[in-house]
Amino acid sequence: MAALLEVRGVTKRFGGFQALSDVSLEVREGERFGLIGPNGSGKTTLINCISGALGTDGGTLVFRGKDITRLPAHQRTRLGICRSFQIPRPFTSMTVLENLCIPLEYAAHGQVPRSAVASEAMEILRLMGLDAKAQARPADLTGIDMRKLELARAMAAKPRLLISDEAMAGLSPAEVDAILPILFALNERGITIIMIEHIMRAVMRFSQRIAVLDAGEKIAEGTPEEVVSNKRVEKAYLGE
Amino acid sequence: MKKTVPLWVVLGVVVAAFLFTRLGGNRYIYFAGYFVLQYIVLATAWNVLGGYTGYVNFGTAAFFATGAYTALVLILAFKATLPVQIVAGALTAGLLGLGIGYLTLRLRGVFFSIATLALSVVLQTVVSNWEYVGGGKGLSIIRPKAPALFASHAEYLFVVMVLLAAASVALAWWVQNSRVGRGLAAIRDNEEAAECMGVPTLRLKLFATTLSGCLMGVAGTPFPYYVTLVEPGSVFSLDYAVNSLAMPMIGGTTTWVGPVIGAVLLGTAQQVATVTISSELNLLIVGIVLVAFVMLAPQGIVGLVQRLFHRRSR
């Protein structure tokens, strides 16, 4: 399998704080990739660097063989990188359906004919089990539906790489079991997925490979089994 | 077919306004009508940036004055006709909008607003010290003869303003219902999420500041002939900033119709108050109405109507 995304030696500083130091990893086409690490280890910062919300202070990002290090976020989305937010950020003045029309009209511009935008959005909502709420406002959604909307909107951008930033944080075990199959289904449709998660049960079940960040450095990478038996990982999570 | 409808509406409104001037009648009607129409343009322009995109501009007067002073310079230098002044005013104010957008759009929320307010103050200082356009004491100009078909300049300016107002509203309507308008709404709701969904936020915001500035400038271009005395104190008046913000807020900021409703209501109320009570009472009225709306109907009249309608349909 070829590499879809290559992160080469990415470094990010916030003033005197080193958030990421020389992080390298490779995500292959079609892969389910897990990214874990204790709080403050730099997971979301790395995602922000990959999606373009933050610039990097060093290193390169290569997506589908193209250097994207200097591209603004919206152009990366058009190339096929889309992320969902840890705390859902819906477009509050729009209905659930209209929320999906924005990425369909912008990120997927040219891929979806104008007349098909609404039906395409409805199709995605159905896939997510949100079709009954199409005309609702985001403010009227439950917590889990809000997470589904966040994923649905990212899907509408027609990504090749979907970055799911803690899509399941704060959900009950039953709700986690409702979101996981959705992510599996998306992966089966050929979408590469990077999952950032604190819920170990979910990441372990979902990921084919996992990278572990601690204090801005990658300390381990491998299959879920390899990662859990890694001494450094154990130390990062549990201390000496 | 649907796309040409606004064009016909604009044309129809202008022809109707022209026929109305043929009826003659009290000149004051045209003077007061012009005042209200000018605010339809300003409120609509403000709303493109403030309502659609969510960036509150306190510098309306700066753009309005750019239009007015561009017109004045053209009159002084070339005796340019009004259509030329309008095009030039639109271009200069649009350019100012683009430049200011580029410099300030990295600022969000209240910081952007402060920057636009500062722009107004800076420009006023510059103009007050520019002798060619009369400096701080202003300059009187004489209107040329009214063009053919018009009884006087008041009627002519009135019809021109009707055209400008109708065109601005049509433009705002178009923006609101276009892909661009939906992109602007996404920026207003959540800028970071919009960017992540492929919306080129910087480019769209620059479009909004340019269009908004351009229309505000357009509203100012006929001003020299309207008042015939151009002085910084009145051109840079706080009234413009306050009114063009209050009118969309009262009417409703998310649609094209809100600023029109707000401008007609507030503009008329101010004219009535000026004639019947006192000309100093204007801003007091605006203030009271604005506070009442912010507290009782934050979505404006349009939001109020929509809510009533929703309740009934349920």
Short mmCIF file of C-alpha atoms in Angstrom, two decimals, chain A residues 84-225:
data_model
loop_
_atom_site.label_atom_id
_atom_site.label_comp_id
_atom_site.label_asym_id
_atom_site.label_seq_id
_atom_site.Cartn_x
_atom_site.Cartn_y
_atom_site.Cartn_z
CA SER A 84 -14.03 16.75 12.45
CA PHE A 85 -13.72 18.86 15.56
CA GLN A 86 -13.35 17.61 19.10
CA ILE A 87 -16.00 20.05 20.27
CA PRO A 88 -18.60 20.08 17.47
CA ARG A 89 -18.64 23.34 15.51
CA PRO A 90 -21.82 23.23 13.46
CA PHE A 91 -23.04 26.17 11.36
CA THR A 92 -25.66 27.24 13.86
CA SER A 93 -27.88 29.39 11.64
CA MET A 94 -28.40 26.56 9.16
CA THR A 95 -30.40 23.36 9.24
CA VAL A 96 -28.64 20.02 9.48
CA LEU A 97 -29.10 19.54 5.74
CA GLU A 98 -27.72 23.00 4.92
CA ASN A 99 -24.70 22.26 7.11
CA LEU A 100 -23.77 19.50 4.66
CA CYS A 101 -24.38 21.68 1.61
CA ILE A 102 -21.44 23.96 2.52
CA PRO A 103 -18.73 21.29 2.07
CA LEU A 104 -20.59 19.82 -0.90
CA GLU A 105 -20.59 23.22 -2.58
CA TYR A 106 -17.06 24.22 -1.59
CA ALA A 107 -14.76 21.30 -0.73
CA ALA A 108 -16.38 19.00 -3.29
CA HIS A 109 -16.91 21.81 -5.79
CA GLY A 110 -16.91 20.39 -9.29
CA GLN A 111 -17.41 16.83 -8.08
CA VAL A 112 -21.08 17.20 -7.33
CA PRO A 113 -23.41 18.89 -9.85
CA ARG A 114 -25.30 21.82 -8.37
CA SER A 115 -28.68 20.17 -8.83
CA ALA A 116 -27.53 17.08 -6.94
CA VAL A 117 -26.20 18.87 -3.82
CA ALA A 118 -29.36 18.48 -1.72
CA SER A 119 -29.96 14.85 -2.65
CA GLU A 120 -26.30 14.02 -2.03
CA ALA A 121 -26.50 15.68 1.41
CA MET A 122 -29.62 13.68 2.18
CA GLU A 123 -27.82 10.50 1.12
CA ILE A 124 -25.00 11.15 3.60
CA LEU A 125 -27.51 11.92 6.36
CA ARG A 126 -29.21 8.62 5.68
CA LEU A 127 -25.88 6.80 5.92
CA MET A 128 -25.34 8.42 9.31
CA GLY A 129 -28.88 7.78 10.48
CA LEU A 130 -29.56 11.51 10.70
CA ASP A 131 -32.08 11.80 7.87
CA ALA A 132 -35.02 12.33 10.23
CA LYS A 133 -33.27 15.44 11.60
CA ALA A 134 -32.48 17.01 8.22
CA GLN A 135 -34.60 20.11 8.87
CA ALA A 136 -33.63 20.50 12.54
CA ARG A 137 -31.24 23.18 13.79
CA PRO A 138 -27.97 22.00 15.33
CA ALA A 139 -29.00 23.55 18.65
CA ASP A 140 -31.89 21.07 18.87
CA LEU A 141 -29.71 17.99 18.42
CA THR A 142 -28.67 15.56 21.16
CA GLY A 143 -25.00 15.05 21.98
CA ILE A 144 -24.61 11.95 19.87
CA ASP A 145 -26.49 13.44 16.92
CA MET A 146 -24.19 16.45 17.11
CA ARG A 147 -21.20 14.10 16.77
CA LYS A 148 -22.89 12.39 13.86
CA LEU A 149 -23.48 15.76 12.22
CA GLU A 150 -19.81 16.60 12.69
CA LEU A 151 -18.83 13.36 10.91
CA ALA A 152 -21.54 13.75 8.28
CA ARG A 153 -20.34 17.25 7.42
CA ALA A 154 -16.77 16.02 7.12
CA MET A 155 -18.02 13.23 4.84
CA ALA A 156 -19.76 15.76 2.62
CA ALA A 157 -16.34 17.24 1.85
CA LYS A 158 -15.65 13.96 -0.02
CA PRO A 159 -12.41 13.31 1.84
CA ARG A 160 -9.83 10.66 1.00
CA LEU A 161 -8.45 11.10 4.48
CA LEU A 162 -10.84 11.68 7.36
CA ILE A 163 -9.40 12.81 10.66
CA SER A 164 -11.77 12.12 13.49
CA ASP A 165 -10.76 14.17 16.52
CA GLU A 166 -12.28 12.50 19.56
CA ALA A 167 -15.61 11.87 17.91
CA MET A 168 -16.58 9.70 20.85
CA ALA A 169 -15.37 11.69 23.85
CA GLY A 170 -18.08 11.96 26.48
CA LEU A 171 -20.36 9.40 24.87
CA SER A 172 -21.79 6.42 26.71
CA PRO A 173 -20.52 2.91 25.81
CA ALA A 174 -23.75 2.26 23.91
CA GLU A 175 -23.28 5.47 21.94
CA VAL A 176 -19.66 4.59 21.20
CA ASP A 177 -20.95 1.34 19.76
CA ALA A 178 -23.23 3.38 17.52
CA ILE A 179 -20.45 5.61 16.15
CA LEU A 180 -17.82 2.89 15.57
CA PRO A 181 -19.75 1.01 12.85
CA ILE A 182 -20.20 4.31 11.01
CA LEU A 183 -16.44 4.82 10.91
CA PHE A 184 -15.91 1.21 9.81
CA ALA A 185 -18.46 1.71 7.04
CA LEU A 186 -16.72 4.87 5.83
CA ASN A 187 -13.41 3.03 5.78
CA GLU A 188 -14.95 0.26 3.70
CA ARG A 189 -15.95 2.89 1.16
CA GLY A 190 -12.25 3.54 0.67
CA ILE A 191 -11.71 6.44 3.04
CA THR A 192 -8.52 6.42 5.04
CA ILE A 193 -9.20 7.33 8.65
CA ILE A 194 -7.03 8.75 11.40
CA MET A 195 -8.77 8.33 14.73
CA ILE A 196 -7.77 10.30 17.77
CA GLU A 197 -9.36 8.89 20.85
CA HIS A 198 -9.07 8.48 24.56
CA ILE A 199 -11.47 5.56 24.68
CA MET A 200 -8.95 2.72 24.41
CA ARG A 201 -11.54 0.04 23.75
CA ALA A 202 -12.62 1.93 20.63
CA VAL A 203 -9.14 2.76 19.26
CA MET A 204 -7.82 -0.74 19.86
CA ARG A 205 -10.76 -2.30 18.08
CA PHE A 206 -10.75 0.17 15.24
CA SER A 207 -7.10 0.76 14.34
CA GLN A 208 -4.84 -1.36 12.22
CA ARG A 209 -1.84 0.67 13.31
CA ILE A 210 -1.39 3.09 16.17
CA ALA A 211 1.07 5.88 16.86
CA VAL A 212 1.60 7.14 20.40
CA LEU A 213 2.51 10.73 21.21
CA ASP A 214 3.90 11.88 24.52
CA ALA A 215 5.01 15.45 25.26
CA GLY A 216 5.14 16.27 21.55
CA GLU A 217 7.23 13.25 20.56
CA LYS A 218 6.27 10.03 18.89
CA ILE A 219 7.25 7.30 21.35
CA ALA A 220 5.82 4.24 19.66
CA GLU A 221 4.16 3.01 16.51
CA GLY A 222 2.81 -0.38 15.51
CA THR A 223 -0.16 -2.71 15.71
CA PRO A 224 -2.46 -2.30 18.73
CA GLU A 225 -0.88 -5.37 20.36
#
